[in-house]
CSV table of C-alpha atoms in Angstrom, one decimal:
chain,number,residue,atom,x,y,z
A,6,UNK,CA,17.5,-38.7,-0.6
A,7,UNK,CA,21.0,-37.5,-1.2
A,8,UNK,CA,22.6,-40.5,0.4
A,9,UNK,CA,20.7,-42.9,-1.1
A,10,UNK,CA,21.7,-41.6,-4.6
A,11,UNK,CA,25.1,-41.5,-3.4
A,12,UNK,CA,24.8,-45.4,-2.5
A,13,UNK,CA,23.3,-45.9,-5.8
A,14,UNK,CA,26.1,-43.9,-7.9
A,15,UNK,CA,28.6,-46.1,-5.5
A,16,UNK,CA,26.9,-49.2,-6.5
A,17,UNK,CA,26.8,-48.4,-10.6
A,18,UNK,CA,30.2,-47.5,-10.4
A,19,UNK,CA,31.2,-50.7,-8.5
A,20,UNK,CA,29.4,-52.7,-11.1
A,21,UNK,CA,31.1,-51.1,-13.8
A,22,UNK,CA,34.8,-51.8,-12.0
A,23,UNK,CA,33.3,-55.3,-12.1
A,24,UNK,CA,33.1,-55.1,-15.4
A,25,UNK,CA,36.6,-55.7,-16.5
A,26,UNK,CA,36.4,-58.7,-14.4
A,27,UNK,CA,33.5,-60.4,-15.6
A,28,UNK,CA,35.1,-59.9,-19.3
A,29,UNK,CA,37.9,-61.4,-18.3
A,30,UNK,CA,35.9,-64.4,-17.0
A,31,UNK,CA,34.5,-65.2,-20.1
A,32,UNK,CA,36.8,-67.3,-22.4
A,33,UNK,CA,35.0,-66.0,-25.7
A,34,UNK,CA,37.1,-63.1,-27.8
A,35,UNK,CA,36.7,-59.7,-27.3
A,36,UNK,CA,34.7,-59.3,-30.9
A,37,UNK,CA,32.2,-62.2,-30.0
A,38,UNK,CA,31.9,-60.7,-26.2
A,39,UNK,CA,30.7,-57.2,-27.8
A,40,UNK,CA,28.6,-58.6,-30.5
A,41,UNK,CA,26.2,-60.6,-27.8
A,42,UNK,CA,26.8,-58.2,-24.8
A,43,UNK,CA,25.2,-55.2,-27.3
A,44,UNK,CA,22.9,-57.5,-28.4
A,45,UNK,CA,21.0,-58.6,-25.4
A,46,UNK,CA,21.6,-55.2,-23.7
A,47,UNK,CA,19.8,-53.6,-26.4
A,48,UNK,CA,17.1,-56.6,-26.3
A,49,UNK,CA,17.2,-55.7,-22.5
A,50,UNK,CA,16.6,-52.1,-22.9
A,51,UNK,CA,14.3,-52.4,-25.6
A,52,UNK,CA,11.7,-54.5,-23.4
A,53,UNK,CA,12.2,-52.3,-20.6
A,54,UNK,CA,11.8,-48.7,-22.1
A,55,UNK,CA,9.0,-50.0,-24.4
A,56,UNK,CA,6.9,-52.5,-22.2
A,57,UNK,CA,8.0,-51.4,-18.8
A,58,UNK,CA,7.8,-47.8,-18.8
A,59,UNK,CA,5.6,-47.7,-21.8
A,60,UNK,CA,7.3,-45.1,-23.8
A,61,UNK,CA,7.7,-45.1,-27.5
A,62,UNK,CA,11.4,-45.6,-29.0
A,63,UNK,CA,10.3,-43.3,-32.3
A,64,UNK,CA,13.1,-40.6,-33.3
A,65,UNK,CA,13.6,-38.9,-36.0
A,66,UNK,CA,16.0,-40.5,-38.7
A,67,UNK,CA,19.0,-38.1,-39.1
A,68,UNK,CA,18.9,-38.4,-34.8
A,69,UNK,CA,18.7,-42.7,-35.6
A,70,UNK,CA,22.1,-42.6,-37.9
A,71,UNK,CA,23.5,-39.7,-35.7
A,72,UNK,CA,23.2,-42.1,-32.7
A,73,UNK,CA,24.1,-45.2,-34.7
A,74,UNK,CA,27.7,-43.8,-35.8
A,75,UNK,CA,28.3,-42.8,-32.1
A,76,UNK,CA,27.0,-46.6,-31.1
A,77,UNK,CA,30.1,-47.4,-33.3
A,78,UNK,CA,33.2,-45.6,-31.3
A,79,UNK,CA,31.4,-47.1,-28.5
A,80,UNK,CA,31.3,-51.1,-29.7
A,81,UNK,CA,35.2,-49.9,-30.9
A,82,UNK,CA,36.0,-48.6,-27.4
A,83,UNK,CA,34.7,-52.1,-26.0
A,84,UNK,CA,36.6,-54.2,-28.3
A,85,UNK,CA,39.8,-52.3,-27.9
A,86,UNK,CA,39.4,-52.7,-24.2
A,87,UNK,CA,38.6,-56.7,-23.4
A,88,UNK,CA,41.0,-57.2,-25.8
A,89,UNK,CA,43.4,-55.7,-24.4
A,90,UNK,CA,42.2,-57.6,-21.1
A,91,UNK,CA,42.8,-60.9,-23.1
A,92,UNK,CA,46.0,-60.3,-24.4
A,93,UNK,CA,47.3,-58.5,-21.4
A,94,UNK,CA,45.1,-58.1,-17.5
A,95,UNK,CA,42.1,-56.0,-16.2
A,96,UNK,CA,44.4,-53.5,-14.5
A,97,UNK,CA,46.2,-52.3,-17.8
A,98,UNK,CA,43.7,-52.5,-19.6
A,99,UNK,CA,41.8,-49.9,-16.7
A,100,UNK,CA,45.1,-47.9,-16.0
A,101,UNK,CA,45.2,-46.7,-19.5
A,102,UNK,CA,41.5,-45.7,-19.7
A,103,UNK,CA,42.6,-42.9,-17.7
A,104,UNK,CA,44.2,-41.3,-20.7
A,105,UNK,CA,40.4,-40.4,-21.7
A,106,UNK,CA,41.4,-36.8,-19.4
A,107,UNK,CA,43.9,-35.9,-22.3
A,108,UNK,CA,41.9,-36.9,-25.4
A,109,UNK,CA,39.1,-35.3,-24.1
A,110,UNK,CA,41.1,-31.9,-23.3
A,111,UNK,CA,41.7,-31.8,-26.6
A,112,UNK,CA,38.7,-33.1,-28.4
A,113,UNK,CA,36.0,-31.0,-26.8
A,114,UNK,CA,37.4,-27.8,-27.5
A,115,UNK,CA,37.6,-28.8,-30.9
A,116,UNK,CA,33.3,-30.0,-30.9
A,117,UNK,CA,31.8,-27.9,-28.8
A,118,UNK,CA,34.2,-24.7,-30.5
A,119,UNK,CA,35.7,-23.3,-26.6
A,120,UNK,CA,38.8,-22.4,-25.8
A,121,UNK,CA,41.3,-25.4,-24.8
A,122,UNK,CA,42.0,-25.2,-21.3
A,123,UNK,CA,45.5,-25.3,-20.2
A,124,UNK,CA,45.0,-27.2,-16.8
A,125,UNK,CA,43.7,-29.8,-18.5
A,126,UNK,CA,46.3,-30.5,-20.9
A,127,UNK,CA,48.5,-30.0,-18.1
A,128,UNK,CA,47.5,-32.9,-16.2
A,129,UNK,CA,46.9,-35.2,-19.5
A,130,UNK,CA,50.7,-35.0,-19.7
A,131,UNK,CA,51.0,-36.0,-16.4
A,132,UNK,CA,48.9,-39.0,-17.7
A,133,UNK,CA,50.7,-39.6,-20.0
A,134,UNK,CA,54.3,-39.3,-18.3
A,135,UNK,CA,52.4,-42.2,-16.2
A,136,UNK,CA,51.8,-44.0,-18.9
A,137,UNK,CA,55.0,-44.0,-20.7
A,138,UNK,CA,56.3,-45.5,-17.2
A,139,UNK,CA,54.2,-48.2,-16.9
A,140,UNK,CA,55.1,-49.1,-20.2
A,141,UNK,CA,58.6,-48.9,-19.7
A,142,UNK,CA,58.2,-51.1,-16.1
A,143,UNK,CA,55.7,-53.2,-17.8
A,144,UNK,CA,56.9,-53.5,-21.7
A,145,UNK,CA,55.6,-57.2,-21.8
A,146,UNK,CA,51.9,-56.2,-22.0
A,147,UNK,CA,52.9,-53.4,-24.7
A,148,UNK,CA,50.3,-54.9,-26.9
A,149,UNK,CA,47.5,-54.4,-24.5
A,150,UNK,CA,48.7,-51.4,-23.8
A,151,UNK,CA,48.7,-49.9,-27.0
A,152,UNK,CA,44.9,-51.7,-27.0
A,153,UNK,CA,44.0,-50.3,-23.7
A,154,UNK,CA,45.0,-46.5,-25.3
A,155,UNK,CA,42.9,-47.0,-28.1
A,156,UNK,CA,40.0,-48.3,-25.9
A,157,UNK,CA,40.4,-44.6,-23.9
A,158,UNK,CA,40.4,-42.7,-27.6
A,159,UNK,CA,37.1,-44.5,-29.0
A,160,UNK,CA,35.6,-44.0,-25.0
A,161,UNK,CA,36.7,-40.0,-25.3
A,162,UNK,CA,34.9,-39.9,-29.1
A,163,UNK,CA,31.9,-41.1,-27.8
A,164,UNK,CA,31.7,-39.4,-24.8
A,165,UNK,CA,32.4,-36.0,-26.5
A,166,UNK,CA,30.0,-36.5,-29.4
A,167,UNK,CA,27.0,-38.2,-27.1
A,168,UNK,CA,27.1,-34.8,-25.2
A,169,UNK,CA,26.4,-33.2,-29.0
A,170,UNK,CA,23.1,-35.2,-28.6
A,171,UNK,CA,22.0,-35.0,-25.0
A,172,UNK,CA,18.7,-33.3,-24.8
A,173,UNK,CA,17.5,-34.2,-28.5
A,174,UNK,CA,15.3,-37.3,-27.1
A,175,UNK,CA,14.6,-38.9,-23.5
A,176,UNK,CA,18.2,-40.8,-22.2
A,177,UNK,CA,16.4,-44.3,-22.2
A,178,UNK,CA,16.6,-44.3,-26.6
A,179,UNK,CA,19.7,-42.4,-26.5
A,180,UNK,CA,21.2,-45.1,-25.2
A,181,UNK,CA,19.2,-48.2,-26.9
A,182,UNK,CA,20.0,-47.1,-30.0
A,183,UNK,CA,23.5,-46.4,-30.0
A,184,UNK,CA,24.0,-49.9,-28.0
A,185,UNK,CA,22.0,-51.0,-30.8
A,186,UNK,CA,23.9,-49.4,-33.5
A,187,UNK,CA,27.2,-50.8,-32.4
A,188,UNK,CA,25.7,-54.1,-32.2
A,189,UNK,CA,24.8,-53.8,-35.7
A,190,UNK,CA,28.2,-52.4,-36.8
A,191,UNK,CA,30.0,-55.3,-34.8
A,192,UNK,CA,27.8,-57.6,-36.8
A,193,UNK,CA,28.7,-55.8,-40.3
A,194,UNK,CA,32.6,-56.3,-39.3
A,195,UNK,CA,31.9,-60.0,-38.3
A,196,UNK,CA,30.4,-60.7,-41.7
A,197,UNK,CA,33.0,-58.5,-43.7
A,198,UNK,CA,36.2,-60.2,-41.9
A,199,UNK,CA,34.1,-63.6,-42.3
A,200,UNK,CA,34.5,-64.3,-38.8
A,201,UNK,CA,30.4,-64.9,-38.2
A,202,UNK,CA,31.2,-68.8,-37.1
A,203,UNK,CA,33.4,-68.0,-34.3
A,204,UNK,CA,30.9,-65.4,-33.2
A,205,UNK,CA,27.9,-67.8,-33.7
A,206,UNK,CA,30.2,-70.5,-31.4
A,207,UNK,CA,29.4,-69.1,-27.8
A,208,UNK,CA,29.5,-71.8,-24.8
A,209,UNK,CA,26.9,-72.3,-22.2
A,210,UNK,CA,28.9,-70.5,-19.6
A,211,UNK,CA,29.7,-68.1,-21.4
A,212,UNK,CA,26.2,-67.1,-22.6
A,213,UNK,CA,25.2,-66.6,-18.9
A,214,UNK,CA,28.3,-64.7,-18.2
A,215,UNK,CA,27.5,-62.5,-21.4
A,216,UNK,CA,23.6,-61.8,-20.3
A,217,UNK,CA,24.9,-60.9,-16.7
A,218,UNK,CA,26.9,-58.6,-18.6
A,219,UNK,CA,24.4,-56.7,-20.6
A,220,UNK,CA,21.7,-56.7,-17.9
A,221,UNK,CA,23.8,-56.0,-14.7
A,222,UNK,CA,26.5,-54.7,-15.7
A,223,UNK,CA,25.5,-52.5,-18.7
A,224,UNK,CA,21.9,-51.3,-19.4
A,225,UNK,CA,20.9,-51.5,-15.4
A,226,UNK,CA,24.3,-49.2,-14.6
A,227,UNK,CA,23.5,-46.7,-17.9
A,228,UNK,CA,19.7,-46.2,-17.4
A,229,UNK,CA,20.4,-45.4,-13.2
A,230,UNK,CA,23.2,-43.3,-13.9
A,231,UNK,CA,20.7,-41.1,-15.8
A,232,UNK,CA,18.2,-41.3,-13.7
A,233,UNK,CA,20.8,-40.6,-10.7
A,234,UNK,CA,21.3,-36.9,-12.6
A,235,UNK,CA,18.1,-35.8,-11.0
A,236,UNK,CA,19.5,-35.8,-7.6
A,237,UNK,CA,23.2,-35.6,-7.9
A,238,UNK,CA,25.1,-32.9,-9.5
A,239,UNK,CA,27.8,-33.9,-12.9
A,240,UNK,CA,30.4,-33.2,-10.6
A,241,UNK,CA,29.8,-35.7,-8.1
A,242,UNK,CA,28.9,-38.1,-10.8
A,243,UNK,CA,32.1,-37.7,-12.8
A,244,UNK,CA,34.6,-37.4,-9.6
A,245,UNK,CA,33.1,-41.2,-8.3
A,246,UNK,CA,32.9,-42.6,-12.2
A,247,UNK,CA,36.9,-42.4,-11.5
A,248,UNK,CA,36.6,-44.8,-9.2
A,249,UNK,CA,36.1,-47.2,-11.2
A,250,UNK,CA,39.4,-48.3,-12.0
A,251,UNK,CA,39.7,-48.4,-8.3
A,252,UNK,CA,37.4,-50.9,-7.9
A,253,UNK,CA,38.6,-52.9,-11.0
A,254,UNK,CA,41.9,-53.2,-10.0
A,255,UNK,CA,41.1,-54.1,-6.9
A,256,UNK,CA,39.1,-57.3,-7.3
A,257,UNK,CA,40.7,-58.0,-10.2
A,258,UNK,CA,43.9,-58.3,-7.7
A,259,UNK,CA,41.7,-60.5,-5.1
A,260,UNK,CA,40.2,-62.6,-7.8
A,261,UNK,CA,42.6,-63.5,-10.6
A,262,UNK,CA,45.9,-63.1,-7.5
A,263,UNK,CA,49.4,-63.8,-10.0
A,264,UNK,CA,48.1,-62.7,-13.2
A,265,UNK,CA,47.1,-59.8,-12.0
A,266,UNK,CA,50.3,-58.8,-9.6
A,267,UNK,CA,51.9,-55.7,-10.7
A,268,UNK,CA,55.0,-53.8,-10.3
A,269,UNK,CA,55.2,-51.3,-7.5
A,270,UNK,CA,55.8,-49.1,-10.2
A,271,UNK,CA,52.6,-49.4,-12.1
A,272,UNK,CA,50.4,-49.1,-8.4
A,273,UNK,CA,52.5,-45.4,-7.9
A,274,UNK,CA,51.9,-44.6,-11.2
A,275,UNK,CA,48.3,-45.6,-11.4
A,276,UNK,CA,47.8,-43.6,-8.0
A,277,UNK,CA,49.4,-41.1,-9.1
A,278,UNK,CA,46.9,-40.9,-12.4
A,279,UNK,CA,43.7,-41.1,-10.6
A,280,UNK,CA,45.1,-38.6,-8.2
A,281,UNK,CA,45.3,-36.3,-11.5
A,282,UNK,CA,42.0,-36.9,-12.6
A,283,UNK,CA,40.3,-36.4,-9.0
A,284,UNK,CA,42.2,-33.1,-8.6
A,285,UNK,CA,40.7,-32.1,-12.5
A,286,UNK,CA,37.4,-32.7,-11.4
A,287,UNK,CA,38.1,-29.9,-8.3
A,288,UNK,CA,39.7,-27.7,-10.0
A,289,UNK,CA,36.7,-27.2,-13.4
A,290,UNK,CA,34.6,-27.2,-10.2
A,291,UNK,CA,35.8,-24.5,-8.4
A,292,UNK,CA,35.7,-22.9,-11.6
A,293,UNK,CA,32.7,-23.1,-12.9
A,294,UNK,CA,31.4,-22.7,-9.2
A,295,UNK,CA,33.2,-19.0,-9.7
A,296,UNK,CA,31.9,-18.2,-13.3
A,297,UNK,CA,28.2,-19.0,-12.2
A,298,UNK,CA,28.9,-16.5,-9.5
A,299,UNK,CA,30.4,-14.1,-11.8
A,300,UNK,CA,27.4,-14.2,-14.3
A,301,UNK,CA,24.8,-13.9,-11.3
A,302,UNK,CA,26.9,-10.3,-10.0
């Protein structure tokens, strides 16, 4: 049972490196990509979890906005990131998601009220030393950079706060309605910045691309990875989530070829950042591994 979960979180994970390329692919903006790609996925997710499994999508309404207003950092952390894929490639945009290690060192002290720990910090500034090299080697894309930065803060915001919330109502509406919340915040922007004709203007192929998105790629992936937690431990799930910019860069490498050829440089560097994050994962391990143990003596 184990390694079939294990070839399942492999397989969510792959799809989510995949991702970035599929977003890439599609020749809409990065505002009309997230307004259909959180519309169908909550269309997706709102067949399944109501006429699938059968279960009812009622919460109570302070939980409703709560989940709404975190739908919103995540429909910002999606437009900050394929835009900076459109303005710059998949693998900076993936390389700087990696900076979600130090934003998150410092945010979740702050939200859940516990003391910030220094390893942490330690290795964000190793992220961030990585960073600042790739874009000193790279300064062209500095615009997607900067994008691909902001994509990691909004992705750290909503991370930290959906924790806040886990447990208050079954995963499956967790999820619809904050991908349905950011759908209807991406809309409110599109009306406000009256950009709703370039939104409505979607192509053929890019529809198709856009539905494979939200099915395959985003509420298939979300609703496993949940249901994964029943036979995998956090640990195992957060160490192989890091793969994904692995796997992005990868095919994104095979599949686009020039555009996506880097500098040695930015491949040490990138290395050198997920190395950071795999060794964070071991080392909160070990340690909560040893404060468990200390609590049971």
């Amino acid at each position: 049972m184990k390694n079939a979960a294990l070839f399942r979180l492999h397989l969510i994970v792959f799809l989510w490196g995949f991702t970035a390329i599929i977003g890439k692919l599609i020749t809409a903006d990065a505002q009309t990509l997230v307004f259909y790609r959180m519309l169908f996925a909550a269309a997706i997710l709102f067949v399944f979890i109501r006429f699938i499994q059968k279960k009812s999508l009622h919460v109570p309404k302070k939980l409703m906005y709560q989940l709404v207003t975190i739908g919103g950092f995540m429909a910002f952390h999606w437009l900050c990131f394929f835009y900076s894929i459109k303005i710059s490639n998949v693998s900076i945009a993936l390389s700087c998601l990696s900076l979600s290690t130090l934003f998150a060192a410092i945010l979740e002290p702050i939200v859940f009220k516990r003391k910030i720990d220094l390893p942490e910090v330690i290795i964000g500034v190793v992220i961030v030393l990585c960073i600042s090299l790739i874009f000193n080697v790279e300064f062209r894309y500095k615009e997607g950079i900067f994008y691909g930065i902001l994509a990691a803060l909004f992705g750290t915001v909503f991370s930290v706060f959906n924790g806040k919330l886990y447990g208050r109502t079954s995963s499956g509406n967790i999820i619809f309605y904050e991908i349905f919340g950011g759908f209807l915040i991406v809309a409110l922007f599109s009306v406000l910045s009256g950009q709703v004709a370039e939104v409505v203007d979607l192509s053929g192929r890019d529809l198709a691309l856009v539905v494979l998105l939200a099915g395959v790629f985003t509420a298939f992936p979300m609703l496993e990875s949940v249901n994964l937690m029943k036979y995998i431990s956090p640990f195992t799930l957060v160490l192989t989530v890091n793969l994904e910019p692995v796997y992005g860069i990868i095919l994104a490498f095979f599949i686009f070829g020039e555009s996506e050829q880097m500098s040695t440089l930015f491949y040490i560097a990138s290395f050198v950042m997920i190395l950071a994050i795999i060794i964070n994962g071991i080392l909160k391990s070990k340690r909560t591994k040893k404060k468990l143990n200390s609590e049971i003596q």
